[in-house]
CSV table of C-alpha atoms and ligand atoms in Angstrom, one decimal:
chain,number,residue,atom,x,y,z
A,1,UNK,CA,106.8,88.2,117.6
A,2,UNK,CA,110.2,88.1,116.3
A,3,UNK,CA,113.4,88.5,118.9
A,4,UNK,CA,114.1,91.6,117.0
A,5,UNK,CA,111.2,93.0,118.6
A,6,UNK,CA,111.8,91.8,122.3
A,7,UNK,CA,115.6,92.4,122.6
A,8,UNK,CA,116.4,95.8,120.7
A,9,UNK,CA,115.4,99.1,120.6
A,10,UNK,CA,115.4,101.0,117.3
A,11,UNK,CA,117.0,104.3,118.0
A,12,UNK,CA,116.8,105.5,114.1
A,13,UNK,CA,117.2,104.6,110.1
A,14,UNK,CA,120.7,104.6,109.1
A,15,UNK,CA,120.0,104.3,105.4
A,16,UNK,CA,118.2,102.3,102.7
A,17,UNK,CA,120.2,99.8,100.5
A,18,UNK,CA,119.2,98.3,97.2
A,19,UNK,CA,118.4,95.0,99.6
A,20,UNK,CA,117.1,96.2,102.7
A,21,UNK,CA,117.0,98.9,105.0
A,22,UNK,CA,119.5,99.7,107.9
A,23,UNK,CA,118.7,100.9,111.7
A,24,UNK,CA,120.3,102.0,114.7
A,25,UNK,CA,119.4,99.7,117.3
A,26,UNK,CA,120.3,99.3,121.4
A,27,UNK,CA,120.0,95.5,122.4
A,28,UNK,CA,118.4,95.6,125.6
A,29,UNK,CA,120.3,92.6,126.9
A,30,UNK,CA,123.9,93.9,126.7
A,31,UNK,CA,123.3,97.7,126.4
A,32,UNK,CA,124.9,97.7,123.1
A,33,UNK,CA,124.8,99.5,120.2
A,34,UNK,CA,124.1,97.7,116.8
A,35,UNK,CA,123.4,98.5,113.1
A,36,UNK,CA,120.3,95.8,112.3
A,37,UNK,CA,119.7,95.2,108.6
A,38,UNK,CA,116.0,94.2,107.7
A,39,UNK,CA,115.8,92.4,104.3
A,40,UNK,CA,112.4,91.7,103.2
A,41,UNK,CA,111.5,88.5,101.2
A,42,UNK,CA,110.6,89.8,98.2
A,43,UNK,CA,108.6,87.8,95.4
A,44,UNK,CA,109.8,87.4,91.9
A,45,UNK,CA,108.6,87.8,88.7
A,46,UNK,CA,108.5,83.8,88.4
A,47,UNK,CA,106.9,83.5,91.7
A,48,UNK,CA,109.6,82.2,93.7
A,49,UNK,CA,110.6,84.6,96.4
A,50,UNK,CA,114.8,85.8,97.2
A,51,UNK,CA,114.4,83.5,100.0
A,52,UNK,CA,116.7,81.0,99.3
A,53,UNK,CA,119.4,83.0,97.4
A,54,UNK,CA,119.4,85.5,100.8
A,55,UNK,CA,119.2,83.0,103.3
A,56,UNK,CA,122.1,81.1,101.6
A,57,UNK,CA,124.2,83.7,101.3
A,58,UNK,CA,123.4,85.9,105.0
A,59,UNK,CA,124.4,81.8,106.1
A,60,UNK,CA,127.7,81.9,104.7
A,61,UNK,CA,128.9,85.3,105.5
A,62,UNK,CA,127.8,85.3,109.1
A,63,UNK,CA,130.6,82.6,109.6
A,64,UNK,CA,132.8,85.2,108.4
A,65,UNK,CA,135.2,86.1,112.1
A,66,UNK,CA,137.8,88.9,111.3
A,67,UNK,CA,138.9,92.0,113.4
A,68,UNK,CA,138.6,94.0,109.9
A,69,UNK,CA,135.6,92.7,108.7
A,70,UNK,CA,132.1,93.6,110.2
A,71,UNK,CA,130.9,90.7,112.3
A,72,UNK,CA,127.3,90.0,111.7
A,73,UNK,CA,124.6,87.3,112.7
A,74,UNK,CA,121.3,87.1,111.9
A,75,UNK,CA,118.4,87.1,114.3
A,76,UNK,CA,116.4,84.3,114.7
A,77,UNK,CA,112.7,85.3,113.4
A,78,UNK,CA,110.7,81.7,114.2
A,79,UNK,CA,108.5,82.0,110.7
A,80,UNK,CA,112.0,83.4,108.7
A,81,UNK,CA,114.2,80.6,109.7
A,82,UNK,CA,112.3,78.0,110.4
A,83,UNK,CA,110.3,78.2,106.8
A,84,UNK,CA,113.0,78.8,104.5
A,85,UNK,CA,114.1,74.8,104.5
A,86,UNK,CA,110.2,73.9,103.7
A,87,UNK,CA,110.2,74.1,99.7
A,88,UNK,CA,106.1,74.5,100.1
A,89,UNK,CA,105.6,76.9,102.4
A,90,UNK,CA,108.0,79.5,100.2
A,91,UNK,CA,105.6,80.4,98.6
A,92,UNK,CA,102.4,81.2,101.4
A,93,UNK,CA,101.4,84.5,102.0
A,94,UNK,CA,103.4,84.6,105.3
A,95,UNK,CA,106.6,84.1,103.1
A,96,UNK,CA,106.3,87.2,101.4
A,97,UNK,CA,105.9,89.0,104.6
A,98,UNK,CA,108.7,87.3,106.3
A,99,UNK,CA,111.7,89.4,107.2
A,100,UNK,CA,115.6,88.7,107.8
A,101,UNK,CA,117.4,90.7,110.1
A,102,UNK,CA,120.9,91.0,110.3
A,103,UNK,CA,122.7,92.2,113.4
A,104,UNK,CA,125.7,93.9,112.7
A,105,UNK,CA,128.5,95.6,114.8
A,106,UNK,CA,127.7,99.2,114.9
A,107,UNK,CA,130.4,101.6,113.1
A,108,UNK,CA,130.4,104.9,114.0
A,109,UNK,CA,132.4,106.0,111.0
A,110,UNK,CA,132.9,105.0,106.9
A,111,UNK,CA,136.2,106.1,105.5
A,112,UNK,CA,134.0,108.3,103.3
A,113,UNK,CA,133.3,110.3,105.9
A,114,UNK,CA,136.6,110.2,107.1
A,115,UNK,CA,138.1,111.9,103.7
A,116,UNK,CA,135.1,113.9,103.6
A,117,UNK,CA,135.8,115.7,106.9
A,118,UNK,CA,139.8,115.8,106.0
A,119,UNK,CA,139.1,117.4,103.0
A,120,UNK,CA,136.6,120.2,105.0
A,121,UNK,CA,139.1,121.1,107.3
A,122,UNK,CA,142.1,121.3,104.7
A,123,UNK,CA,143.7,118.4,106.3
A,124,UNK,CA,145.7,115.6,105.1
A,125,UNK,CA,146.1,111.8,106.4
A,126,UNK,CA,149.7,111.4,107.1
A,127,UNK,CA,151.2,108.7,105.5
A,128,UNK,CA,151.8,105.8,108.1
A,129,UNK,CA,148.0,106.3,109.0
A,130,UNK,CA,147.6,105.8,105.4
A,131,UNK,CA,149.6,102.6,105.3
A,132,UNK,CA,148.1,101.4,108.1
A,133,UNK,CA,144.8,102.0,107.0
A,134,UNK,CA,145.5,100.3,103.8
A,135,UNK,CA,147.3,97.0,105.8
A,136,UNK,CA,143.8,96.8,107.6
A,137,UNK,CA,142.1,96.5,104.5
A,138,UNK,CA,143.5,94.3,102.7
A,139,UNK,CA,144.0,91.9,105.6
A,140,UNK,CA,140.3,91.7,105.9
A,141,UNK,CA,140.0,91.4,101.9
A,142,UNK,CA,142.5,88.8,102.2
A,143,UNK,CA,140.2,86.9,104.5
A,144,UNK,CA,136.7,87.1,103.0
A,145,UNK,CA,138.8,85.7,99.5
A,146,UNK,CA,140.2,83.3,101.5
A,147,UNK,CA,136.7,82.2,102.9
A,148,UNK,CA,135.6,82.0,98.9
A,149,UNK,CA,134.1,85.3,98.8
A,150,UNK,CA,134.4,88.2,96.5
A,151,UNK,CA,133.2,91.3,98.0
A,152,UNK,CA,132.8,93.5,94.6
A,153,UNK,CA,131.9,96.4,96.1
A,154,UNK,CA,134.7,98.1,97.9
A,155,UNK,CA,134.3,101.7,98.1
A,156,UNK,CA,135.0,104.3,100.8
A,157,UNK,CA,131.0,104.0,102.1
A,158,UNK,CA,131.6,100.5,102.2
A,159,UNK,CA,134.9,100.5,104.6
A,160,UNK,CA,133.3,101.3,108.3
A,161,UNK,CA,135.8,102.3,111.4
A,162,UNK,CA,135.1,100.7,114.6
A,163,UNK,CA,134.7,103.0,117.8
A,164,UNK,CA,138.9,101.8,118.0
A,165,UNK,CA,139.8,103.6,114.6
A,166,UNK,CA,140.1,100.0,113.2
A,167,UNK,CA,139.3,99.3,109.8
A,168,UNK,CA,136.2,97.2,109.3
A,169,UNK,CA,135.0,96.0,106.0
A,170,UNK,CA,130.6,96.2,105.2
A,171,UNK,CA,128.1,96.1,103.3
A,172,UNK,CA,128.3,92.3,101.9
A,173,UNK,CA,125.3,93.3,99.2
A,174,UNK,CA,127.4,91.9,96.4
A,175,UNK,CA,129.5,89.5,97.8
A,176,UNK,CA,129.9,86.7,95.4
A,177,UNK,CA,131.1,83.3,96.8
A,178,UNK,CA,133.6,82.1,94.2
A,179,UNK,CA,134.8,78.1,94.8
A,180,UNK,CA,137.8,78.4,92.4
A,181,UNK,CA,139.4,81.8,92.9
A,182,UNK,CA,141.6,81.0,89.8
A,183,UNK,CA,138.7,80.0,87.2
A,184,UNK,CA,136.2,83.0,88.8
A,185,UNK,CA,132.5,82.7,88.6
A,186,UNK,CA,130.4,84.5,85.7
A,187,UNK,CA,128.4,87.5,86.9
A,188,UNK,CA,125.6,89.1,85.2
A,189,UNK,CA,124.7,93.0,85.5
A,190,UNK,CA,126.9,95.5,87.2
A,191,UNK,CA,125.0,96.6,90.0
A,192,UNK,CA,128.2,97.9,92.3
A,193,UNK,CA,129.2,101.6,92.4
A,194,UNK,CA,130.7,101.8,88.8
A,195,UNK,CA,133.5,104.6,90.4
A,196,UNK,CA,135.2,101.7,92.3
A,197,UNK,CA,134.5,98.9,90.2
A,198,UNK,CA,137.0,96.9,88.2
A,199,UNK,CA,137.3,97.1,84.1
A,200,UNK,CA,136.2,93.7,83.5
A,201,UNK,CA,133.0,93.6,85.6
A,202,UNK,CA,131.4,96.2,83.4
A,203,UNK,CA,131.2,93.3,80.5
A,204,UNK,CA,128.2,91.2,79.7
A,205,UNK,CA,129.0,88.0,81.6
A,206,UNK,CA,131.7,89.4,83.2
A,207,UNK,CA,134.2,87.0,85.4
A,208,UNK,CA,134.4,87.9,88.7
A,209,UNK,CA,137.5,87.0,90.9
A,210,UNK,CA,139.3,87.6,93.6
A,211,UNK,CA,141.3,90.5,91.3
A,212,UNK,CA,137.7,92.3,91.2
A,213,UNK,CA,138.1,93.7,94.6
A,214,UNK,CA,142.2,94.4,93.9
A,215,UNK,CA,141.3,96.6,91.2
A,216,UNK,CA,139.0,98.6,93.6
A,217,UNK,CA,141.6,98.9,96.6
A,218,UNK,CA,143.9,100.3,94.0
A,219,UNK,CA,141.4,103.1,93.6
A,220,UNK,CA,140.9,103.5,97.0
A,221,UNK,CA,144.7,103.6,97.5
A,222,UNK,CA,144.2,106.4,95.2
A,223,UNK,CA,141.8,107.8,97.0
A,224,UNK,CA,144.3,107.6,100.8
A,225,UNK,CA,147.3,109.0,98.5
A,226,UNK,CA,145.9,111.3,96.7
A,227,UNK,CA,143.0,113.3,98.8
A,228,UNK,CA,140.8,114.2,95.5
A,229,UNK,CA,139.7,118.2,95.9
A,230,UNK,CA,136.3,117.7,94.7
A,231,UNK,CA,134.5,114.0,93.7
A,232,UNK,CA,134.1,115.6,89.4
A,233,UNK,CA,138.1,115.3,89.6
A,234,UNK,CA,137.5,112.1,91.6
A,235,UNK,CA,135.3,110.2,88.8
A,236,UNK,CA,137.5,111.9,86.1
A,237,UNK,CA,140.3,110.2,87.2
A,238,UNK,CA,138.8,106.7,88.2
A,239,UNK,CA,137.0,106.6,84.4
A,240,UNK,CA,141.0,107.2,83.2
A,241,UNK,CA,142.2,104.7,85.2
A,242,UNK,CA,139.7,102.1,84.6
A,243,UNK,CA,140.0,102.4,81.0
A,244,UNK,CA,144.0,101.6,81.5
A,245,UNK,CA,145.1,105.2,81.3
A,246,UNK,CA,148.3,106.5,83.3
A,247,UNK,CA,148.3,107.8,86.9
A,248,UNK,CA,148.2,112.0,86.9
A,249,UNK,CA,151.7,113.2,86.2
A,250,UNK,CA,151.1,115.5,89.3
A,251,UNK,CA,151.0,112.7,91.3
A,252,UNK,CA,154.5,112.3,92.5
A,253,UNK,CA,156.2,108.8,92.6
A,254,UNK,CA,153.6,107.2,93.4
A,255,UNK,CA,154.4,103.6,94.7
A,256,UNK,CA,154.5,100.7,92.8
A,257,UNK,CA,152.0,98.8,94.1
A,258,UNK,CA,149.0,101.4,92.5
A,259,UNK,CA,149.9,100.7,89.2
A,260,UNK,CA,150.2,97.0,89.7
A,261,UNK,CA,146.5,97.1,91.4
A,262,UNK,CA,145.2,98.7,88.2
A,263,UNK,CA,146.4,96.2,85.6
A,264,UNK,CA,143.5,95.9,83.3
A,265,UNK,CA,144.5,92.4,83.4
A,266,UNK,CA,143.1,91.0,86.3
A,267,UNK,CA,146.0,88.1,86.8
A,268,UNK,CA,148.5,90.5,86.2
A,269,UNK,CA,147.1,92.2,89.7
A,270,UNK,CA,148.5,90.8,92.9
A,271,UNK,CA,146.2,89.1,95.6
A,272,UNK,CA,145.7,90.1,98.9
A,273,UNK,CA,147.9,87.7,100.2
A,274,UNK,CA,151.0,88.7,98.0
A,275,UNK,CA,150.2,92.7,98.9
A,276,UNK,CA,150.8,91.5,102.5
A,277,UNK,CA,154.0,89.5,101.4
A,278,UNK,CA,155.6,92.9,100.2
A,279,UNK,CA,157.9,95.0,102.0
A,280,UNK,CA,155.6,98.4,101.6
A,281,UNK,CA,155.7,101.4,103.7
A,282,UNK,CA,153.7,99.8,106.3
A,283,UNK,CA,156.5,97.9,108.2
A,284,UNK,CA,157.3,100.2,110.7
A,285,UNK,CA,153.6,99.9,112.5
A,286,UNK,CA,155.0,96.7,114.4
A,287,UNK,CA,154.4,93.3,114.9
A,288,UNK,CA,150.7,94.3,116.5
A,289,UNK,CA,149.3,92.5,113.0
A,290,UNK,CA,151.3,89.6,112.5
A,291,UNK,CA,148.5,87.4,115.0
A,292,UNK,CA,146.3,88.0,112.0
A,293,UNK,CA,148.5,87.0,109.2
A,294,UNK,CA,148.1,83.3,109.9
A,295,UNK,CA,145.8,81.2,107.5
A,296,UNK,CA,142.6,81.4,107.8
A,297,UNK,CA,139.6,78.7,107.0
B,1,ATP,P1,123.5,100.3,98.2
B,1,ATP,O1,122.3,99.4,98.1
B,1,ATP,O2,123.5,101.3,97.2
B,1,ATP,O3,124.8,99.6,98.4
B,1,ATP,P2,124.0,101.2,100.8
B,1,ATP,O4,125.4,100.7,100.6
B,1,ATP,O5,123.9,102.5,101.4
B,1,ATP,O6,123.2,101.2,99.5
B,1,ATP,P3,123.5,99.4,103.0
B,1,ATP,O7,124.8,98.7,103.0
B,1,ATP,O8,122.3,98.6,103.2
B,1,ATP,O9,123.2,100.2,101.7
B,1,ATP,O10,123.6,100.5,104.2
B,1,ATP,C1,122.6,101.4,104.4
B,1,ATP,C2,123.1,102.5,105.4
B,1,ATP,O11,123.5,101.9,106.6
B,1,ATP,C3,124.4,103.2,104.9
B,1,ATP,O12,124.3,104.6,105.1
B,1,ATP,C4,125.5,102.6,105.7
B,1,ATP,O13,126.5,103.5,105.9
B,1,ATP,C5,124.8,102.2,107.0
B,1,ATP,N1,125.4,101.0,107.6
B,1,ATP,C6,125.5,99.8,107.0
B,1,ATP,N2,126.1,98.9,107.9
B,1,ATP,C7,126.5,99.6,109.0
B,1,ATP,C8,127.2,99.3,110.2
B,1,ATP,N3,127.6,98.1,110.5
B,1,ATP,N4,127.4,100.3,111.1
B,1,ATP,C9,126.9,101.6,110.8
B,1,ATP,N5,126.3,101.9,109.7
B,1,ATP,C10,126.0,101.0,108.8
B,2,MG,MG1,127.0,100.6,101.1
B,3,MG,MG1,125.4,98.3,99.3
């Protein structure tokens, strides 16, 4: 028995993801609420199972420790853990049963459905919630590159809001750990949500980088600025953009900083770090951030 099944109480299915499915769970010891990720070990064609790739990767992100990105930590399961340093047991039939779990802070809210229920009610998100918003995500972008990980699949399902309003940065599917930020690793099929994802990663052995996910918050900058009517005009827009095309005349004066996220050229786009270094419209929220703004790992 697996402490999944002793401490927590599954109180629904979130959703399914293209690597494992998602449930609402209580933990019985702290009376919490938690979103618990089951991954199954799958076997592949050439008879090794995902085992190592998943376990390696789950490892490395659950050191990840940022008030904008979701904290996670995987649950001990006795035969998961335990077998996946033992190169001849991966492949025993209890292998391809074995199951990962991931315990994740529970968010009550994506910024999908955020824009989603702003756009129902005819509303619009005023702009130093907007800057705000934006500061919070690319703070915790600026961490996961700084811990040598690309996310590559920023979208608005993918950015979660805490039970505080606070921005908190998911779904790690694609996350891509990148030792040299300025060389970028080569990445093979583009499996991310094509709307959000940047012009070079559609190529066959496309280089990914930390300029990847820049290109993305560009379009989700869009997306805060610009409140898209209905998602057709959203997608015809993004395909524009991503091809290198002008922002919508309509749009008016829109800052700088959107148009320098969308360079086609990925080192023309500015890092996280150097968004934070810039005197955008976010300087009037305070000094409530400037705790987080020290270097990290
Ligand atoms: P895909 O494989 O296409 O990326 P996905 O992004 O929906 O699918 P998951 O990231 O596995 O897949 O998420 C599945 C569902 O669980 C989604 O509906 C997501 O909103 C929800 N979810 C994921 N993480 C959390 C969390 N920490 N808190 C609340 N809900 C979550
Ligand atoms: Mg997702
Ligand atoms: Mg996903």
């Amino acid at each position: 028995s697996s402490r999944y099944s002793t401490d927590f109480l599954e109180l629904g299915k979130l959703g399914k993801g293209g690597f494992g499915t998602v449930f609402k769970c209580k933990n019985k010891l702290d009376e919490k609420e938690y979103a618990v990720k089951k991954i199954p070990f799958k076997d592949g064609p050439d008879g090794q199972t995902n085992r190592e790739k998943v376990l390696r990767e789950v490892l490395a992100l659950s050191t990840m420790d940022h008030c904008h990105v979701v904290r996670k930590a995987w649950i001990e399961d006795g035969c998961t853990v335990e077998q996946s340093s033992s190169e001849e047991e991966s492949s025993s039939e209890d292998s391809a049963n074995a199951t990962l779990y991931i315990q994740m802070k529970f968010c009550p809210e994506t910024l999908h459905g955020l824009l989603e229920s702003l756009r129902v009610s005819d509303t619009v998100l005023d702009s130093d919630r907007v800057w705000r918003l934006f500061r919070q995500l690319v703070e915790g972008v600026r961490y996961i590159h700084s811990a040598g990980f690309v996310h590559r699949d920023l979208t608005r399902s993918n950015i979660f809001f805490d039970e505080n309003n606070n921005v908190q940065i998911g779904d790690f599917g694609l996350a891509t750990f990148v030792p040299d930020m300025s060389s970028g690793v080569t990445v093979t099929g583009d499996d991310g949500n094509l709307l959000y994802m940047a012009p070079e990663l559609k190529m066959e052995d496309a280089q990914v980088s930390d300029k990847a996910d820049m290109f993305s918050l560009g379009l989700v900058l869009c997306d805060l600025l610009f409140q898209f009517s209905t998602d057709s005009e959203r997608a015809k827009i993004f395909a524009i953009l991503r091809r290198g095309g002008e922002l919508p005349a309509v749009w008016e004066a829109p800052h700088p900083i959107v148009a320098e996220l969308l360079a086609l050229t990925p080192s023309a786009r500015p890092s996280a770090s150097q968004v934070l270094q810039r005197q955008l419209p976010w300087k009037e929220v305070g000094l409530e951030y400037v705790h987080e703004l020290e270097d990290t790992v």
